[in-house]
mmCIF file of C-alpha atoms in Angstrom:
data_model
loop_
_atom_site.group_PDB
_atom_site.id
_atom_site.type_symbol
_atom_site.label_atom_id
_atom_site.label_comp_id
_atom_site.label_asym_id
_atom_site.label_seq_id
_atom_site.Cartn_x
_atom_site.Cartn_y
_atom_site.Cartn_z
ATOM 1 C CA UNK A 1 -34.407 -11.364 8.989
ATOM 2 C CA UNK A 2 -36.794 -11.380 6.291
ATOM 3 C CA UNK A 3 -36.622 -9.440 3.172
ATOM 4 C CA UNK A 4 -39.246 -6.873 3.846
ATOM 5 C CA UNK A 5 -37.397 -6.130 7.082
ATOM 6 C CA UNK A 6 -34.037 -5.712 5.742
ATOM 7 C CA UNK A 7 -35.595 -2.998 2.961
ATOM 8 C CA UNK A 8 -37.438 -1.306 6.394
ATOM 9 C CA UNK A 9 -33.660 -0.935 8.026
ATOM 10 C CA UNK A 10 -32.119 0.432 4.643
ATOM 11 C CA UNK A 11 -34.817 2.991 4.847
ATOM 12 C CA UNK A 12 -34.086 4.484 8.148
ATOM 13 C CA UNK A 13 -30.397 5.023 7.697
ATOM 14 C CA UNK A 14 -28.978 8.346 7.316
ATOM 15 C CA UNK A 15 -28.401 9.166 3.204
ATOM 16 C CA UNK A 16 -26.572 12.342 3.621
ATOM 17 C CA UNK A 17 -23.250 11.477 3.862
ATOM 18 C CA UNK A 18 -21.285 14.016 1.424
ATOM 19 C CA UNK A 19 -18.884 15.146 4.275
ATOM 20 C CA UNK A 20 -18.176 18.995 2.747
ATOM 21 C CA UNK A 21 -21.944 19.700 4.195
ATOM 22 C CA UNK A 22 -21.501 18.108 7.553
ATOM 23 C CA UNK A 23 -20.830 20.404 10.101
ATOM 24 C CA UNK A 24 -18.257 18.784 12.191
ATOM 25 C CA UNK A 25 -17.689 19.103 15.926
ATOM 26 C CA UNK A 26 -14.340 17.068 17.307
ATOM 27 C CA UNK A 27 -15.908 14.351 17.966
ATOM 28 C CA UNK A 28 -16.690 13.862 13.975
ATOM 29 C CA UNK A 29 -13.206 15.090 13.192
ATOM 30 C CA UNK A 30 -11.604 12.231 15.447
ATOM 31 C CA UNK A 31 -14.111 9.743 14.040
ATOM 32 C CA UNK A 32 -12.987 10.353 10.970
ATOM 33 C CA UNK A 33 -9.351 10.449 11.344
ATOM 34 C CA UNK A 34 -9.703 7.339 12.346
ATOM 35 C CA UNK A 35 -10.993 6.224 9.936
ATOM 36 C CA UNK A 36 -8.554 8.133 7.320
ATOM 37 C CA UNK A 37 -5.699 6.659 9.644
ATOM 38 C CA UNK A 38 -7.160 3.107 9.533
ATOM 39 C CA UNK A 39 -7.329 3.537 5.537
ATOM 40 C CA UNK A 40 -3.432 4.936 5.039
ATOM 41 C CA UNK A 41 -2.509 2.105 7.334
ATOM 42 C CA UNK A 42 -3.230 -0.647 5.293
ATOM 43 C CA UNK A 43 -1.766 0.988 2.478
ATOM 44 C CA UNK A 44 1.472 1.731 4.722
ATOM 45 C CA UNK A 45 1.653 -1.844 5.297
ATOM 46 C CA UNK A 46 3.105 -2.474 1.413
ATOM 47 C CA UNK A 47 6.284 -0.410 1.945
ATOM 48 C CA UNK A 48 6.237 -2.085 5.431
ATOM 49 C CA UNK A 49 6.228 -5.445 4.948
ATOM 50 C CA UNK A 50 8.221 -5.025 1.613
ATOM 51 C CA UNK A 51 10.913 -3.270 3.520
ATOM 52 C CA UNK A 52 10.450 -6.311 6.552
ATOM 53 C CA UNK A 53 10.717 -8.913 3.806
ATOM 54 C CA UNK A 54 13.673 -7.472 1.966
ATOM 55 C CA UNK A 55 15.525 -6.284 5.094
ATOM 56 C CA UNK A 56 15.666 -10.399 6.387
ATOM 57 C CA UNK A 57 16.441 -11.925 2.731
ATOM 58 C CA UNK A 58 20.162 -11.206 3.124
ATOM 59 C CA UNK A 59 22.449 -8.828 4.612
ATOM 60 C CA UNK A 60 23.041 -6.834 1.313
ATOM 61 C CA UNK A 61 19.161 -6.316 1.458
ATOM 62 C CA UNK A 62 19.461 -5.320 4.861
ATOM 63 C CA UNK A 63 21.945 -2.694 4.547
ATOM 64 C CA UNK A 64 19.800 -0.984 1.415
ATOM 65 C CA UNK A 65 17.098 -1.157 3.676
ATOM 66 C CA UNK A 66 19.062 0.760 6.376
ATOM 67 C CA UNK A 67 20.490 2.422 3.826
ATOM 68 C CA UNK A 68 17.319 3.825 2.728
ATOM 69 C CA UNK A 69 16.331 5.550 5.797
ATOM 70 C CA UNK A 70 19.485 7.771 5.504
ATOM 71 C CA UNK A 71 17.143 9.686 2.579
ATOM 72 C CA UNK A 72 13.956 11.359 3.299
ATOM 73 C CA UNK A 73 11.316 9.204 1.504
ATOM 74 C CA UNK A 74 11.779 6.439 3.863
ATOM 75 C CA UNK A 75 11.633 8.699 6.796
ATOM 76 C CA UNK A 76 8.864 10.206 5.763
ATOM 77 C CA UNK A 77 6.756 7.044 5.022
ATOM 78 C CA UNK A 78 8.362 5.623 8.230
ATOM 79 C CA UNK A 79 7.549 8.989 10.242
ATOM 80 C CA UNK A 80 3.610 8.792 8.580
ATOM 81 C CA UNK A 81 3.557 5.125 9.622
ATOM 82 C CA UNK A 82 4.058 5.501 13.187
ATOM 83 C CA UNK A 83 2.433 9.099 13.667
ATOM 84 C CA UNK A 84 -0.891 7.435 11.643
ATOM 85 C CA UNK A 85 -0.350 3.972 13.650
ATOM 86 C CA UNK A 86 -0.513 5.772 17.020
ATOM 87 C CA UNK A 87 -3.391 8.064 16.342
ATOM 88 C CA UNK A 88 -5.432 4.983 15.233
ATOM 89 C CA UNK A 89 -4.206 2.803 18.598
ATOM 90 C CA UNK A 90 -5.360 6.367 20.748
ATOM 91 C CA UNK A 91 -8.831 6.536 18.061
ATOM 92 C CA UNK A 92 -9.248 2.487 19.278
ATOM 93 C CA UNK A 93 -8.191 2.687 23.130
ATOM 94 C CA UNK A 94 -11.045 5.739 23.423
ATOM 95 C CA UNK A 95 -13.625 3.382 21.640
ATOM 96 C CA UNK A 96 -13.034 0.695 23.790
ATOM 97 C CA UNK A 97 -13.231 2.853 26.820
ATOM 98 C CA UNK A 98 -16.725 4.203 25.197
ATOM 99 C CA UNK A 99 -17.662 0.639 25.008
ATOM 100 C CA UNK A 100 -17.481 0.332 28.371
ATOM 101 C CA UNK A 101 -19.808 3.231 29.494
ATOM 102 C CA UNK A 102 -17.695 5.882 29.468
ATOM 103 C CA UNK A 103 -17.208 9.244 27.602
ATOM 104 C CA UNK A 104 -20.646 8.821 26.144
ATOM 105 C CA UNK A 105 -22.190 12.483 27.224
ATOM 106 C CA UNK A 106 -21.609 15.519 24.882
ATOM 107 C CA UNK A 107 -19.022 17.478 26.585
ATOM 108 C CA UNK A 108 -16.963 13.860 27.601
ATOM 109 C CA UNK A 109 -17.207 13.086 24.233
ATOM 110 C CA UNK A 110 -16.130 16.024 22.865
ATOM 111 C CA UNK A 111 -13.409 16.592 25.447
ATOM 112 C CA UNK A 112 -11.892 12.728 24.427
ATOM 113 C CA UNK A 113 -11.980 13.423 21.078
ATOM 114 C CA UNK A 114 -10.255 16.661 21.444
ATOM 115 C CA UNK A 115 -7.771 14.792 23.954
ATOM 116 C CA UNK A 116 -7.824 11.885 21.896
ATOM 117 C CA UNK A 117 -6.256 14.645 18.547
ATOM 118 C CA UNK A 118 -4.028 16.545 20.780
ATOM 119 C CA UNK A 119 -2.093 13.338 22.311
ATOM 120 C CA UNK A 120 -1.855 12.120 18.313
ATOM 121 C CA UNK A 121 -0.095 15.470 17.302
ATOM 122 C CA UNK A 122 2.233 15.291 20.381
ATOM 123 C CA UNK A 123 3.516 11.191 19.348
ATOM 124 C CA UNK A 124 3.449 12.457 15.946
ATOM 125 C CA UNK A 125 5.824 15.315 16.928
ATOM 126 C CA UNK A 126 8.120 12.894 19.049
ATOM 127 C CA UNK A 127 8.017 10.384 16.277
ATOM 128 C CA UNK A 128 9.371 13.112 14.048
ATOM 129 C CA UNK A 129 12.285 13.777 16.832
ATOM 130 C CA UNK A 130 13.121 9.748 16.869
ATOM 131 C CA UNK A 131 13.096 9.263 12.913
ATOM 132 C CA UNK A 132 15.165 12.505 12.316
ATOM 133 C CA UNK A 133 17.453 13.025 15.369
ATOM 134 C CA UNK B 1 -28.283 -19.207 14.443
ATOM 135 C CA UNK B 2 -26.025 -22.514 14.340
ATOM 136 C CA UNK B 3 -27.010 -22.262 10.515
ATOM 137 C CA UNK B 4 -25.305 -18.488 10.497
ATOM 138 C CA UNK B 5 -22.426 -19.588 12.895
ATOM 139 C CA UNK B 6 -21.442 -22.333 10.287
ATOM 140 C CA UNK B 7 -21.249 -19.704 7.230
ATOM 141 C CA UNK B 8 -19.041 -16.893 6.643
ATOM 142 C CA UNK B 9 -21.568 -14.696 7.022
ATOM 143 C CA UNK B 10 -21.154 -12.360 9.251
ATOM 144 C CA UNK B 11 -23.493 -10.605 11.933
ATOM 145 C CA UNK B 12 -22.757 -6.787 13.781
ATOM 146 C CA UNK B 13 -22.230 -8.632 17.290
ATOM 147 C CA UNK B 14 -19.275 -10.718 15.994
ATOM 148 C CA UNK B 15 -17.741 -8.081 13.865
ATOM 149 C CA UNK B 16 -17.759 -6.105 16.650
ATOM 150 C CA UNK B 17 -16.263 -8.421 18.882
ATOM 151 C CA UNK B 18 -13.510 -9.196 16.043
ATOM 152 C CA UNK B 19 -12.588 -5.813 15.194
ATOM 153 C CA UNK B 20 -11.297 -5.573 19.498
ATOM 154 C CA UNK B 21 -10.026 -8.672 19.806
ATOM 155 C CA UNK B 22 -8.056 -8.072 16.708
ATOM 156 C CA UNK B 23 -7.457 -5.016 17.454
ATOM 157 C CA UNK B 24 -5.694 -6.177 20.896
ATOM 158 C CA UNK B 25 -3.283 -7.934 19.198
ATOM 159 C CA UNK B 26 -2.127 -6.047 16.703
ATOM 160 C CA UNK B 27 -1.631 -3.474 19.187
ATOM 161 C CA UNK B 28 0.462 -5.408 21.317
ATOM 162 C CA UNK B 29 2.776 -6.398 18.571
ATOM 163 C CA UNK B 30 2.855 -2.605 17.203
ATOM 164 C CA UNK B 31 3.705 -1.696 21.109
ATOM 165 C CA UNK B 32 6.693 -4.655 20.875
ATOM 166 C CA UNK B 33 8.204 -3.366 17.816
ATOM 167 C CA UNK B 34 8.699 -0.072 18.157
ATOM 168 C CA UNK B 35 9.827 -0.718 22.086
ATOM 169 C CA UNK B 36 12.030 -3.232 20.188
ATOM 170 C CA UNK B 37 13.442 -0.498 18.028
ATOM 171 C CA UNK B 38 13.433 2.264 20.681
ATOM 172 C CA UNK B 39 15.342 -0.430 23.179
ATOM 173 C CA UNK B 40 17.839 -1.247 20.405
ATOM 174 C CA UNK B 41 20.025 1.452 19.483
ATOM 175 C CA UNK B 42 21.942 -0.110 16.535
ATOM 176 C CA UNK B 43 19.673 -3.161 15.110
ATOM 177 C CA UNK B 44 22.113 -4.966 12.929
ATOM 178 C CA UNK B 45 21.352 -7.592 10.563
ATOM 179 C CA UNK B 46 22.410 -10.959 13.220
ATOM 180 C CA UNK B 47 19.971 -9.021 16.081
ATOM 181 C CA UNK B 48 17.001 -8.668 13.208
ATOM 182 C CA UNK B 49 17.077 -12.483 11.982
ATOM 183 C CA UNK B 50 17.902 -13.379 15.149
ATOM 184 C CA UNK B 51 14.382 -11.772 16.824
ATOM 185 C CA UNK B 52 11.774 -13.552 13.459
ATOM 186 C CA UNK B 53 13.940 -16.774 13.632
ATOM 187 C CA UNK B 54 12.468 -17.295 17.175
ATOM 188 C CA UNK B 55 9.528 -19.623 16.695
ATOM 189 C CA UNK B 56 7.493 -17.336 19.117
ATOM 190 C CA UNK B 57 8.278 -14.491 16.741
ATOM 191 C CA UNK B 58 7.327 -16.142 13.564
ATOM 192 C CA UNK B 59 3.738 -17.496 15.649
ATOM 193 C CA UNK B 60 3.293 -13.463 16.887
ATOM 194 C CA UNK B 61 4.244 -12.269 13.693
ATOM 195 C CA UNK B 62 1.791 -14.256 11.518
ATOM 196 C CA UNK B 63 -1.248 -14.249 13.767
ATOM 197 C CA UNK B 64 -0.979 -10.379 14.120
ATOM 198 C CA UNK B 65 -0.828 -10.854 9.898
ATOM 199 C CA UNK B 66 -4.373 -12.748 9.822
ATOM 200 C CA UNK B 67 -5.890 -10.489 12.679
ATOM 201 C CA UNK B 68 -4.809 -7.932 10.336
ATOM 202 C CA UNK B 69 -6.621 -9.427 7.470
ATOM 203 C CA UNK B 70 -9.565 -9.688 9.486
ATOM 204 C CA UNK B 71 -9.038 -6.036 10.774
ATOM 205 C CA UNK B 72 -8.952 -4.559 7.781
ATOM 206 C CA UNK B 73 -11.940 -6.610 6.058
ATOM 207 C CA UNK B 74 -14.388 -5.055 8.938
ATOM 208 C CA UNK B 75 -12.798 -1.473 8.566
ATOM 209 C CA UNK B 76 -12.523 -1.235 5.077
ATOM 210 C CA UNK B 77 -16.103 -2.733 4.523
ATOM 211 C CA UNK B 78 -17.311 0.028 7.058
ATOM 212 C CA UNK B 79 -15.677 2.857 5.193
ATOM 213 C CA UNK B 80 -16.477 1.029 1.584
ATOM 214 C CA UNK B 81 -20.097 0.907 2.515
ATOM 215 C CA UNK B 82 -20.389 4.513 3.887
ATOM 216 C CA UNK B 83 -18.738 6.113 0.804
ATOM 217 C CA UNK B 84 -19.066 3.823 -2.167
ATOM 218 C CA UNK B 85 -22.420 3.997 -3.425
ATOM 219 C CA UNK B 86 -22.275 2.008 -6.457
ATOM 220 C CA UNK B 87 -22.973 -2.002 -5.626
ATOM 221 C CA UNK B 88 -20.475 -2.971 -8.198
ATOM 222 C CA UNK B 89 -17.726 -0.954 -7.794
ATOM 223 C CA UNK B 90 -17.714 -1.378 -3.987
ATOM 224 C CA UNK B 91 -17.871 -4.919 -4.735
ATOM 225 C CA UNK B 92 -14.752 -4.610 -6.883
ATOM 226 C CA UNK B 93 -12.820 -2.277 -4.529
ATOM 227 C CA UNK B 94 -13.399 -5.199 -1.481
ATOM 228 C CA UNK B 95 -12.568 -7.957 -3.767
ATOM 229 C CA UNK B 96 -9.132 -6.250 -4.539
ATOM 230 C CA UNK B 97 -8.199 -4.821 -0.776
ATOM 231 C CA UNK B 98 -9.140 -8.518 0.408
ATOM 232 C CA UNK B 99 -7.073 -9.849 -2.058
ATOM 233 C CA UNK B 100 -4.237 -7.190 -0.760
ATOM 234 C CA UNK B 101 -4.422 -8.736 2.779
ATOM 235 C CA UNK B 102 -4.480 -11.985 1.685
ATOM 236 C CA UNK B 103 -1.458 -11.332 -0.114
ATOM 237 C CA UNK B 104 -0.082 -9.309 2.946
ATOM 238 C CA UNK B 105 -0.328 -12.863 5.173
ATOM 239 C CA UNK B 106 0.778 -14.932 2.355
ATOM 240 C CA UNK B 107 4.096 -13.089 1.829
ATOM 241 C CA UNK B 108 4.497 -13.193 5.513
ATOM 242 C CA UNK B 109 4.505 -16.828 5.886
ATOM 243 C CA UNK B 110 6.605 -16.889 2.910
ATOM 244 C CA UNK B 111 9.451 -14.434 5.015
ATOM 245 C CA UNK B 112 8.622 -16.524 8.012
ATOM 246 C CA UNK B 113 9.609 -19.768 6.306
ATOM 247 C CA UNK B 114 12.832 -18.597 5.210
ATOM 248 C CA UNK B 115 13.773 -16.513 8.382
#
């Protein structure tokens, strides 16, 4: 693409992006949950794979691992892990079905996205139940 | 376009195509795990070597590692472009979250090794 084009593309995208002014219907709220999810993830993935790579160094390590999820720091990072994990899997399985023709009209959109929210609070409830009962 | 395919430069259609494909697989080994922990009602420490000192393991374990590098480099360059207006501190923020998954697959195959 030549230069003049690429300044032509800039141009036409959208500039207002300060979210507090955006009015947002569901299918901007699960857009950007996704998006928050997708961001926490990766930083999730420090206490994960630290806790992975300390919990197979030896079995000392191992039992302060398991020993850590006994207190509620660990099952709360643990809990935030999976409930964030699974609403970003349910954010990427709608996408992909959107990428295949589907859900694109206004109310099907809408109704996925409020689907898509409503299933994440449910695994995040049950992964509540697993990590603490 | 052979000239772009030989560069790391990338284009929409293959980020696109990355960000699913990676996407598949890191799914699938998110799905294993917690089915392996839901499936295994007391994981002691013999089980938990015993399941990353399986070659097949250590092979799933690592490539879901770099499709999460390459994940996260499309996701977080989507998000870094959207919200981080200034050219030189978005270029700092990507430089450090690349290194961060770089480090996350190098520590990996470090574990892996000594599984």
């Amino acid at each position: 693409m030549s230069k003049d084009g690429q300044v032509t593309v800039k141009k036409q995208r959208p500039v207002n992006l300060d979210l507090t002014t955006i009015s947002m219907p569901a299918t901007a709220k699960a857009s950007i949950f996704h998006r928050v999810t997708g961001v926490a993830l990766f930083f999730a993935l420090t206490f994960v794979i630290w806790a992975w790579s300390e919990s197979l160094s030896s079995a000392e390590s191992f039992e302060f691992v398991k020993g850590l999820f006994n207190g509620f720091i660990a099952k709360f990072i643990a809990w935030g892990t999976v409930s964030v994990l699974v609403y970003h899997l349910i954010g990427g399985i709608r996408h992909m079905i959107m990428d295949m023709g589907h859900w694109e009209e206004l109310e099907s959109g809408n109704l996925s996205a409020k689907v898509s929210m409503a299933l994440g609070v449910v695994f995040a409830v049950l992964a509540g139940v697993w990590i603490w009962f | 376009m052979v000239l772009n395919q030989a560069t790391l430069k990338r284009d929409g259609v293959q980020d696109f195509v990355s960000l699913r494909t990676t996407a598949l697989i890191i799914s699938a080994y998110a799905i294993f795990i917690i089915g392996y922990f839901l499936a295994t009602p007391e994981v002691t420490f013999e089980a938990w070597t015993g399941l990353f000192s399986n070659l097949a393991m250590k092979g799933f374990t690592l490539i879901t590692l770099v499709c999460i590098m390459v994940h996260t480099h499309i996701g977080l360059w989507q998000v870094l472009t959207d919200y981080v207006k200034c050219a030189k501190l978005r270029a700092a923020l990507g430089f450090v979250l690349s290194l961060m998954s770089l480090a996350y697959v190098a520590i990996g195959l470090i574990v892996l090794w000594g599984v």
